[in-house]
Short mmCIF file of N, CA and C in Angstrom, two decimals:
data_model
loop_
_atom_site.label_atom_id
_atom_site.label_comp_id
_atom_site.label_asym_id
_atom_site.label_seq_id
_atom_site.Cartn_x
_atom_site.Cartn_y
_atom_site.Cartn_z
N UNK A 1 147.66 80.13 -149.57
CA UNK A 1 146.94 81.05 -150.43
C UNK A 1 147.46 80.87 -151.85
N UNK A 2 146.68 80.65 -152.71
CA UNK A 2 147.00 80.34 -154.23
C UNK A 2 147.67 81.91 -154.84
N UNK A 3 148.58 81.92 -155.25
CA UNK A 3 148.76 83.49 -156.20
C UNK A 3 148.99 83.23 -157.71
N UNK A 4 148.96 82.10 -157.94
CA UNK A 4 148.73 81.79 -159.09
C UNK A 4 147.81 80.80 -159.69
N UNK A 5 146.75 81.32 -160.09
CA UNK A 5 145.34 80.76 -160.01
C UNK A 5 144.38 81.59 -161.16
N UNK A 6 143.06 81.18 -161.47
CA UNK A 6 141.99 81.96 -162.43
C UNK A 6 141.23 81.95 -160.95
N UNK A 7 140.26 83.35 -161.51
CA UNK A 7 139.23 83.40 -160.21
C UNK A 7 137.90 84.17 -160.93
N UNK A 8 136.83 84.09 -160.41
CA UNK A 8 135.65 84.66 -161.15
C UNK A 8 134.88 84.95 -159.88
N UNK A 9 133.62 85.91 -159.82
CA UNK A 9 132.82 86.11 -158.94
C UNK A 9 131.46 85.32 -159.31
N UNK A 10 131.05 84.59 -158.35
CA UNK A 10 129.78 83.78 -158.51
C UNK A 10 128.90 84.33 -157.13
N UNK A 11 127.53 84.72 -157.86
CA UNK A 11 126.73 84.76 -156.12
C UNK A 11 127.32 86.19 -155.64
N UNK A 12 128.32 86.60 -156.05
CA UNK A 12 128.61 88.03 -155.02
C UNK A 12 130.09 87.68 -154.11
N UNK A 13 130.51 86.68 -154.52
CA UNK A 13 131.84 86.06 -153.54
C UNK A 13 132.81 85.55 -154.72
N UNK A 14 134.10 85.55 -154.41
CA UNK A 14 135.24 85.74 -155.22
C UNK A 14 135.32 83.68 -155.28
N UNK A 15 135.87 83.47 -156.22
CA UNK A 15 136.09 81.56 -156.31
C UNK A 15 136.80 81.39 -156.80
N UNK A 16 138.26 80.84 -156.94
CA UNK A 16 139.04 79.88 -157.34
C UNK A 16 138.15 79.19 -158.69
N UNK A 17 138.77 79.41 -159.76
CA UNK A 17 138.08 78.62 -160.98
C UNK A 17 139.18 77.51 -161.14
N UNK A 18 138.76 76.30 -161.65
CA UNK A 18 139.66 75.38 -162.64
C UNK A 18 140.11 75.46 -163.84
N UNK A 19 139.63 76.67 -164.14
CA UNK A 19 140.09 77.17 -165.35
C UNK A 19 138.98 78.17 -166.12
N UNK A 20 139.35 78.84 -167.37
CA UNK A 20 138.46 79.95 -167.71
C UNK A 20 137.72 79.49 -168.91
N UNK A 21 138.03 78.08 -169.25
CA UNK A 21 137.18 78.01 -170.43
C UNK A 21 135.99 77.21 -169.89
N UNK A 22 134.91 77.22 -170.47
CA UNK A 22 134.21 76.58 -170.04
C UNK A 22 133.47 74.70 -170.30
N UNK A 23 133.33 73.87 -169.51
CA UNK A 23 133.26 72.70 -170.07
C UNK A 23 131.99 72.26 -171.56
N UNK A 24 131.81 71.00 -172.01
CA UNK A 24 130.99 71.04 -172.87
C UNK A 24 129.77 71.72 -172.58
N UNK A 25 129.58 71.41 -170.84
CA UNK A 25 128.14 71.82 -170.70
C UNK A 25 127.69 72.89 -170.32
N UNK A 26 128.65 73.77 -170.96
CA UNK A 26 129.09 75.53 -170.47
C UNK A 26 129.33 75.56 -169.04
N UNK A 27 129.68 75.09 -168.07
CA UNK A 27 130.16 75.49 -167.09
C UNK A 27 131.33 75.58 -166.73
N UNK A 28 131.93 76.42 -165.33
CA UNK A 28 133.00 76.07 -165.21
C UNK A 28 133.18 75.97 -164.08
N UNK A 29 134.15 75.18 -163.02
CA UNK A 29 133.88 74.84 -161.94
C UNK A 29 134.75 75.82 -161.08
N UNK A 30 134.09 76.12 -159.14
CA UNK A 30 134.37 76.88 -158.79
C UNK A 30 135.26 76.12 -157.86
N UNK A 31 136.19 76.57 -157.43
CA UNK A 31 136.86 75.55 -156.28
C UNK A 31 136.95 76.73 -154.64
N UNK A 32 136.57 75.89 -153.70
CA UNK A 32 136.52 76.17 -152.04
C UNK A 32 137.77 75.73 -151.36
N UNK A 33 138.53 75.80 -151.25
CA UNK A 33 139.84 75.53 -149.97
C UNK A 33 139.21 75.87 -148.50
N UNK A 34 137.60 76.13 -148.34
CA UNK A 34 137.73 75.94 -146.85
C UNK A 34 137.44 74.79 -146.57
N UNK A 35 137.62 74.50 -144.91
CA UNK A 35 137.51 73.39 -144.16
C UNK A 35 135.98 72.74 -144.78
N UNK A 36 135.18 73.71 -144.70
CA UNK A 36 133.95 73.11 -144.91
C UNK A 36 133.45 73.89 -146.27
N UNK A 37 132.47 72.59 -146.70
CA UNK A 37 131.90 73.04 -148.14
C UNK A 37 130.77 74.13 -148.05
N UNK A 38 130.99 75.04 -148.94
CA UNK A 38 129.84 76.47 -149.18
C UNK A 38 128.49 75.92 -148.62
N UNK A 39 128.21 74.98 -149.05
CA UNK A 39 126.89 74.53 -149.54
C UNK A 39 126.61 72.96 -149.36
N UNK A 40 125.54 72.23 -149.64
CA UNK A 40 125.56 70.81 -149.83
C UNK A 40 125.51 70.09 -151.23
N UNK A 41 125.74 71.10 -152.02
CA UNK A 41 125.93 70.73 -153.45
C UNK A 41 127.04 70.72 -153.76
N UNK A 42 127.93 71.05 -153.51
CA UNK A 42 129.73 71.22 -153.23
C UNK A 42 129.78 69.51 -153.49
N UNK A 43 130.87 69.17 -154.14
CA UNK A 43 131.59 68.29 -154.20
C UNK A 43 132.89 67.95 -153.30
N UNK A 44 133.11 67.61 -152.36
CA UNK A 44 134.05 67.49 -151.31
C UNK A 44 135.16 66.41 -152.56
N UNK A 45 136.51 66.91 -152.30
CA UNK A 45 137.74 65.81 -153.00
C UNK A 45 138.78 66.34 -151.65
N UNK A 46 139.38 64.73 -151.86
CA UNK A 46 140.44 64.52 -150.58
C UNK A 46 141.58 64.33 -151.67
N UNK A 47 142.23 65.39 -151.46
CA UNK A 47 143.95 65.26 -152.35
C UNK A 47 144.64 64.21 -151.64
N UNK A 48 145.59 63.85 -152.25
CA UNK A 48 147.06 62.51 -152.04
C UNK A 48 147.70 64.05 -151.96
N UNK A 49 148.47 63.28 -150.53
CA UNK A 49 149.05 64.12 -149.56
C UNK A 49 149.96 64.85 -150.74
N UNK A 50 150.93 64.21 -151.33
CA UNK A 50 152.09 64.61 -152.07
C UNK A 50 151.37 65.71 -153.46
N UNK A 51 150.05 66.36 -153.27
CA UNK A 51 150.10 66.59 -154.22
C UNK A 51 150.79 68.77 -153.52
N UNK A 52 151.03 68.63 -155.03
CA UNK A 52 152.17 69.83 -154.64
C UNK A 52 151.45 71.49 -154.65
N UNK A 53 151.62 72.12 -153.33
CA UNK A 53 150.96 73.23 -153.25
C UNK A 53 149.49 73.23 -153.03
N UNK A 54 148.91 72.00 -152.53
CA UNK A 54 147.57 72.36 -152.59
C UNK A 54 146.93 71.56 -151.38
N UNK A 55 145.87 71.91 -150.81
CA UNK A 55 145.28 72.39 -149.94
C UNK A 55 145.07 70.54 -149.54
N UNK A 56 144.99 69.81 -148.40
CA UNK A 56 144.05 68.41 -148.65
C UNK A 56 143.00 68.26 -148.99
N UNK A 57 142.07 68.90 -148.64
CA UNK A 57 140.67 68.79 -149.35
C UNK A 57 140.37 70.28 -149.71
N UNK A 58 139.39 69.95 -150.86
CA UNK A 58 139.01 71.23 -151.76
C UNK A 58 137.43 70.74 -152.35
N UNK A 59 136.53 72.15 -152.31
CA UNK A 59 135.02 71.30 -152.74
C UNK A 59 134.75 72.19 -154.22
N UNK A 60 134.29 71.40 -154.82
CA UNK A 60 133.94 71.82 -155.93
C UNK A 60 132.56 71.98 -156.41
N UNK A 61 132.14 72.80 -157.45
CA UNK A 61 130.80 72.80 -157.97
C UNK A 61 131.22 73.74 -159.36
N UNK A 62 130.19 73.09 -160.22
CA UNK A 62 130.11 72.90 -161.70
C UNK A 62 128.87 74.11 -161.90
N UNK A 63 129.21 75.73 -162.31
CA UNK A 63 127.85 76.38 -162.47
C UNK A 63 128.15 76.91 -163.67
N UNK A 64 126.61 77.56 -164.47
CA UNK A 64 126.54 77.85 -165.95
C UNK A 64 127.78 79.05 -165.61
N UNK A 65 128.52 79.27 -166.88
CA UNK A 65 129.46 80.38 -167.31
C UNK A 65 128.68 81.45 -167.14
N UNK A 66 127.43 81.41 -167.34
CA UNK A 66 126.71 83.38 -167.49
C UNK A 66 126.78 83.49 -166.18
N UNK A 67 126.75 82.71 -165.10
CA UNK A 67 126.38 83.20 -163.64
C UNK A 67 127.92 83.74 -163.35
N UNK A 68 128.97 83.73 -163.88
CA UNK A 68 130.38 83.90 -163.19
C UNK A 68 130.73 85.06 -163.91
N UNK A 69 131.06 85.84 -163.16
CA UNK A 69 131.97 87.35 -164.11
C UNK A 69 133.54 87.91 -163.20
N UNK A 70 134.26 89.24 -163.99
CA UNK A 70 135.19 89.02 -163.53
C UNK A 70 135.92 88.03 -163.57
N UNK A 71 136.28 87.31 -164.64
CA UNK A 71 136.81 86.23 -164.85
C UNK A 71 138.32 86.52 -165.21
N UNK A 72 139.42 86.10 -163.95
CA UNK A 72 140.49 86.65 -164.46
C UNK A 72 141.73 85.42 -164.30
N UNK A 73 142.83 85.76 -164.94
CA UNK A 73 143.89 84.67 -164.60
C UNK A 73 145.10 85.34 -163.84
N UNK A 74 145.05 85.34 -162.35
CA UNK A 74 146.73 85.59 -162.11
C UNK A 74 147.99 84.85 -162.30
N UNK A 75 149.01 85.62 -162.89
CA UNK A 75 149.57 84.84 -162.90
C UNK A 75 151.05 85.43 -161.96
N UNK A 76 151.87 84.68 -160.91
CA UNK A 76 152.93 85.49 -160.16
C UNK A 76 154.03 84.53 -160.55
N UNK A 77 155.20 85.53 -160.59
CA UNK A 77 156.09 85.41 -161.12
C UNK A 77 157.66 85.89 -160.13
N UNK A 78 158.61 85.42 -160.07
CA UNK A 78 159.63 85.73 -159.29
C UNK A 78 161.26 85.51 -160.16
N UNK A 79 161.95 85.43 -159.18
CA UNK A 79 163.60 85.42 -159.60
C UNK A 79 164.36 84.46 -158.77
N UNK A 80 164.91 83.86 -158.24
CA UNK A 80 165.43 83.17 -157.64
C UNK A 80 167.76 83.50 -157.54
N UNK A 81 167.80 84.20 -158.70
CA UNK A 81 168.70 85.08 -158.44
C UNK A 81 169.55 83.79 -160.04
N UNK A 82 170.49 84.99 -160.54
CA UNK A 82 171.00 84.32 -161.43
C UNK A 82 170.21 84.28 -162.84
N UNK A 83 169.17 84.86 -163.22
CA UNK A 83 168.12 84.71 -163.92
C UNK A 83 167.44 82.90 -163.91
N UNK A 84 167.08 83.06 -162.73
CA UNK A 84 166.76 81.16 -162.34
C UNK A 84 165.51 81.99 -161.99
N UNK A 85 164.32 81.88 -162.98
CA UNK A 85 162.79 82.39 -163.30
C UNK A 85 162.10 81.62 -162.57
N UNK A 86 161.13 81.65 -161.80
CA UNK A 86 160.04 80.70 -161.29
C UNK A 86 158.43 81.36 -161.03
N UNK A 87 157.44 80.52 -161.45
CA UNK A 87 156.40 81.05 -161.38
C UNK A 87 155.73 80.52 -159.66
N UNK A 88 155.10 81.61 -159.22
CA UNK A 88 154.56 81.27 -157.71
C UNK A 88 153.26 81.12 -157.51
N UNK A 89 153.13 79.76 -157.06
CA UNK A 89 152.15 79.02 -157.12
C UNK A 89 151.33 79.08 -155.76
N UNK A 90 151.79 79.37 -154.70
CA UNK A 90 151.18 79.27 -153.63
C UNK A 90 152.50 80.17 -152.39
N UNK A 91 151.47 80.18 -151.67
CA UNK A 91 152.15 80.87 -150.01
C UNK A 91 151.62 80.11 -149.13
N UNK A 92 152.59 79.80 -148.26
CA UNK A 92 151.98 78.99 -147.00
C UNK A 92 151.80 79.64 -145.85
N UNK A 93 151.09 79.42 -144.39
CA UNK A 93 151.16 79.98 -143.44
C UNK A 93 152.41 80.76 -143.04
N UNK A 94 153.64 79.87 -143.10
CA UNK A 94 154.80 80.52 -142.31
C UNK A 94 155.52 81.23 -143.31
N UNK A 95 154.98 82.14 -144.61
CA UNK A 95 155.25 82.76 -145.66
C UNK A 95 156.75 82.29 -146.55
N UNK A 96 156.52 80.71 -146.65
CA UNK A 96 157.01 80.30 -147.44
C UNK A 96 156.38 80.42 -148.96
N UNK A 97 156.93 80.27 -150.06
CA UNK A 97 156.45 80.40 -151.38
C UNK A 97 156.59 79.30 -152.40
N UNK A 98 155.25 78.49 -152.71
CA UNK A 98 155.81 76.73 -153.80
C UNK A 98 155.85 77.52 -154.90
N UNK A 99 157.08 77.19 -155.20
CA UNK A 99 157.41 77.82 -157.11
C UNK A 99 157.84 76.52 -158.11
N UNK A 100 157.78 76.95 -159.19
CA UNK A 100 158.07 75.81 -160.28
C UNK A 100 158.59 76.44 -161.21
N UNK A 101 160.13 75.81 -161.35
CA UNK A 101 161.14 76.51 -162.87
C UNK A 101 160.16 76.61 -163.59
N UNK A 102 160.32 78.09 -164.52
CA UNK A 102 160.07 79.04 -165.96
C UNK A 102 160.43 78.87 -166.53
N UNK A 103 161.61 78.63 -166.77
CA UNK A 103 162.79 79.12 -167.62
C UNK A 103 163.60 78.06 -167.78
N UNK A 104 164.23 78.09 -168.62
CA UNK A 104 165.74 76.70 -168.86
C UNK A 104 166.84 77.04 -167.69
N UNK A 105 166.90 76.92 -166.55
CA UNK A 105 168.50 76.71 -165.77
C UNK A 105 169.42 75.53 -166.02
N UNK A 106 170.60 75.74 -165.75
CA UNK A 106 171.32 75.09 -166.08
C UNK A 106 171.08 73.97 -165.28
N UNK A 107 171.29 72.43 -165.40
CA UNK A 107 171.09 71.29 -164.45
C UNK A 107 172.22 71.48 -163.24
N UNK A 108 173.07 72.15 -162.83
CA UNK A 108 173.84 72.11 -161.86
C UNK A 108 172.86 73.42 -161.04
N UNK A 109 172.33 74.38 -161.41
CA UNK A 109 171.06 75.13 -160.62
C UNK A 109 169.84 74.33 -159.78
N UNK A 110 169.43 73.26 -161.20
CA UNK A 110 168.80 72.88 -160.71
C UNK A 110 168.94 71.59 -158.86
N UNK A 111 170.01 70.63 -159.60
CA UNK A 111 170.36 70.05 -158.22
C UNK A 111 170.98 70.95 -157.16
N UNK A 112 171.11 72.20 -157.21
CA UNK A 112 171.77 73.01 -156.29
C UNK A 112 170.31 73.08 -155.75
N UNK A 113 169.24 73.16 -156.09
CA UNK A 113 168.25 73.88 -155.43
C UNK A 113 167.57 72.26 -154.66
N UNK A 114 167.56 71.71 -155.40
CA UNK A 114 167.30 70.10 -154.92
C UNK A 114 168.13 69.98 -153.85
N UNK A 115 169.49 69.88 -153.63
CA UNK A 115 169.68 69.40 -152.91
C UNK A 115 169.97 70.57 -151.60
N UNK A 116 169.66 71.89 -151.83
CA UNK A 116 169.67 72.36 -150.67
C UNK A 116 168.46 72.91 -150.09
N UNK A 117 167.13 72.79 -150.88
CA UNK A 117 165.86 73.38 -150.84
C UNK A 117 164.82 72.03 -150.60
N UNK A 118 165.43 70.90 -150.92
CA UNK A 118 164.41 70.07 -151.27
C UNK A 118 163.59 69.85 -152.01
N UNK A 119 164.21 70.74 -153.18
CA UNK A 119 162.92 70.55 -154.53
C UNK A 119 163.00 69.44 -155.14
N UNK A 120 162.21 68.68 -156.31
CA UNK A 120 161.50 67.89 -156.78
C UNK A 120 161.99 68.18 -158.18
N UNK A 121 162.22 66.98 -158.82
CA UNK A 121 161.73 67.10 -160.43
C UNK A 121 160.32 66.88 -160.95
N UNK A 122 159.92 66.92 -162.01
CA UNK A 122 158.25 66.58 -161.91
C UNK A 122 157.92 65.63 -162.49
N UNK A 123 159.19 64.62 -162.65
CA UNK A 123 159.14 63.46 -163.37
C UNK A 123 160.26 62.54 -163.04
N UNK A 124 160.37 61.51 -162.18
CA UNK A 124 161.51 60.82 -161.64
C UNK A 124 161.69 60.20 -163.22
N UNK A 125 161.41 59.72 -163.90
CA UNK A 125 162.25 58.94 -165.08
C UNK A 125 162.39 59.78 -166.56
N UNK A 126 162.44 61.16 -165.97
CA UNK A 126 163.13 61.50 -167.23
C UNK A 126 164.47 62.58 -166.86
N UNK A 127 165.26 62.77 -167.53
CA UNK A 127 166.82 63.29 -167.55
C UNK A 127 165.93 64.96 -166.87
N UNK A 128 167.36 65.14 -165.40
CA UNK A 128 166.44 66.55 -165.26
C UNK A 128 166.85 67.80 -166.20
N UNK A 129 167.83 67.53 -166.76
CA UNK A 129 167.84 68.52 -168.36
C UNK A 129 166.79 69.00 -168.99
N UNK A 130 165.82 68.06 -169.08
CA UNK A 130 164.93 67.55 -169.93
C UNK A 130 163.15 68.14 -169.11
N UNK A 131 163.55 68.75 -168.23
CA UNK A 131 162.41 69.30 -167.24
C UNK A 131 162.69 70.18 -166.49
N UNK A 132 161.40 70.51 -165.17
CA UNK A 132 161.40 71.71 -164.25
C UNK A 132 161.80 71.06 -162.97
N UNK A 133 162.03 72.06 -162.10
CA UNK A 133 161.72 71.62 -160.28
C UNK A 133 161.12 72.52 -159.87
N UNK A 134 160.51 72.27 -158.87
CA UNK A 134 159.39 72.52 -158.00
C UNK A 134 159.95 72.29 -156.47
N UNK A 135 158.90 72.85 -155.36
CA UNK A 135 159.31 73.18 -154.50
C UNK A 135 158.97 74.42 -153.84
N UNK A 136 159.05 74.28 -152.04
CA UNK A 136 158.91 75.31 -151.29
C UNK A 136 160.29 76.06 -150.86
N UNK A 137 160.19 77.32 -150.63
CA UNK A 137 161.52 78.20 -150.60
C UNK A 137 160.45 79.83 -149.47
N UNK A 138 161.71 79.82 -148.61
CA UNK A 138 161.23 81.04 -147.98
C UNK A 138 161.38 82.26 -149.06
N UNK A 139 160.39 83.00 -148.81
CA UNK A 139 159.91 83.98 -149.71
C UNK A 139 161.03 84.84 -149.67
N UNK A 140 161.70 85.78 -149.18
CA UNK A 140 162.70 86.29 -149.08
C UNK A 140 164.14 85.85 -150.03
N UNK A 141 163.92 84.38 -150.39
CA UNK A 141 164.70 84.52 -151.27
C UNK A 141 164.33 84.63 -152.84
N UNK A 142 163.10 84.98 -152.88
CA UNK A 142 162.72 85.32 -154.09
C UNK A 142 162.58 86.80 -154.32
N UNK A 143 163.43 86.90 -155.56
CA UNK A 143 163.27 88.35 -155.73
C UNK A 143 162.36 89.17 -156.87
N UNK A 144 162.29 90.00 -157.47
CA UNK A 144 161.76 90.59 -159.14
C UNK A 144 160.29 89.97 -159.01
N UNK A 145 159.42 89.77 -157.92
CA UNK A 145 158.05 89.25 -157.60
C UNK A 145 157.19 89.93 -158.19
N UNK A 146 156.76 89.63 -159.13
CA UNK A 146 155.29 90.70 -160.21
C UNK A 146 154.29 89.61 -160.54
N UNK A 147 153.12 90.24 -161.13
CA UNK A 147 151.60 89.30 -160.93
C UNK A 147 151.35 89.96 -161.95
N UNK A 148 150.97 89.05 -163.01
CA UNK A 148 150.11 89.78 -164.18
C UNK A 148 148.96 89.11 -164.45
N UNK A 149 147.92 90.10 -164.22
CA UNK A 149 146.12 89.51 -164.53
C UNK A 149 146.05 89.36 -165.86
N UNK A 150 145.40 88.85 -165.94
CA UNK A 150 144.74 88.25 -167.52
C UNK A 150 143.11 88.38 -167.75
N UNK A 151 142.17 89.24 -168.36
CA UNK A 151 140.93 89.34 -168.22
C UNK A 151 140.08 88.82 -169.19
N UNK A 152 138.86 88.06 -168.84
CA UNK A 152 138.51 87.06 -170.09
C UNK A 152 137.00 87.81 -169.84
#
């Protein structure tokens, strides 16, 4: 389940947006995480496995901005303890939580969490000083968990 995401109502049903602005051709696209596409106008995309927090396939469709309202941005937010900030990107079935450093931690935080969490830098060739990590973590160890909407 995404908790950090934009979402708008299209049709009478809640959608995952790609974002809130709209493209040149005023639209903005709605995104589906179910198994199967809404519709046959849906755009079916097959993600690369490694991509982080997100679903394998997801269908998309491109509709005018006036048809979408309720247009909002969540955004969730946590603690990881130590003031080590992370924004929460997703929940998985077994209520794990993918988060991605906020905040500047110190690089000995960060390989602490690497090497006992299995998190990721988001860039193998640059200094991890110099960036975030990412990664799944059971929810429980996240603490100070708040969500702030954004209304467009």
């Amino acid at each position: 389940t995404r908790l950090t995401a934009s979402f708008g109502m299209w049709r009478g049903r809640e959608y995952e947006l790609r974002g809130v602005r709209p493209s040149q051709e005023g639209e903005l696209v709605l995104v589906s995480r179910s198994d199967d596409a809404p519709g046959p106008e849906w755009k079916t995309i097959r993600r690369h496995p490694n991509n982080f927090a997100a679903t394998p396939v997801e269908h998309v469709l491109g509709v005018p901005v006036a048809e979408v309202s309720g247009i909002v941005r969540v955004t969730a937010t946590g603690d990881l303890g130590r003031n080590r900030k992370v924004e929460i990107l997703a929940e998985d079935a077994e209520g794990r939580l993918a988060v991605i450093q906020s905040n500047h931690w110190d690089e000995s935080d960060q390989r602490r969490v690497i090497a006992y969490w299995d998190f990721s830098p988001l860039y193998a060739s640059e200094p991890l000083s110099h960036q975030s990590v990412f990664g799944w973590i059971p929810a429980d160890r996240v603490s100070g968990i708040q969500s702030e909407t954004e209304h467009f």
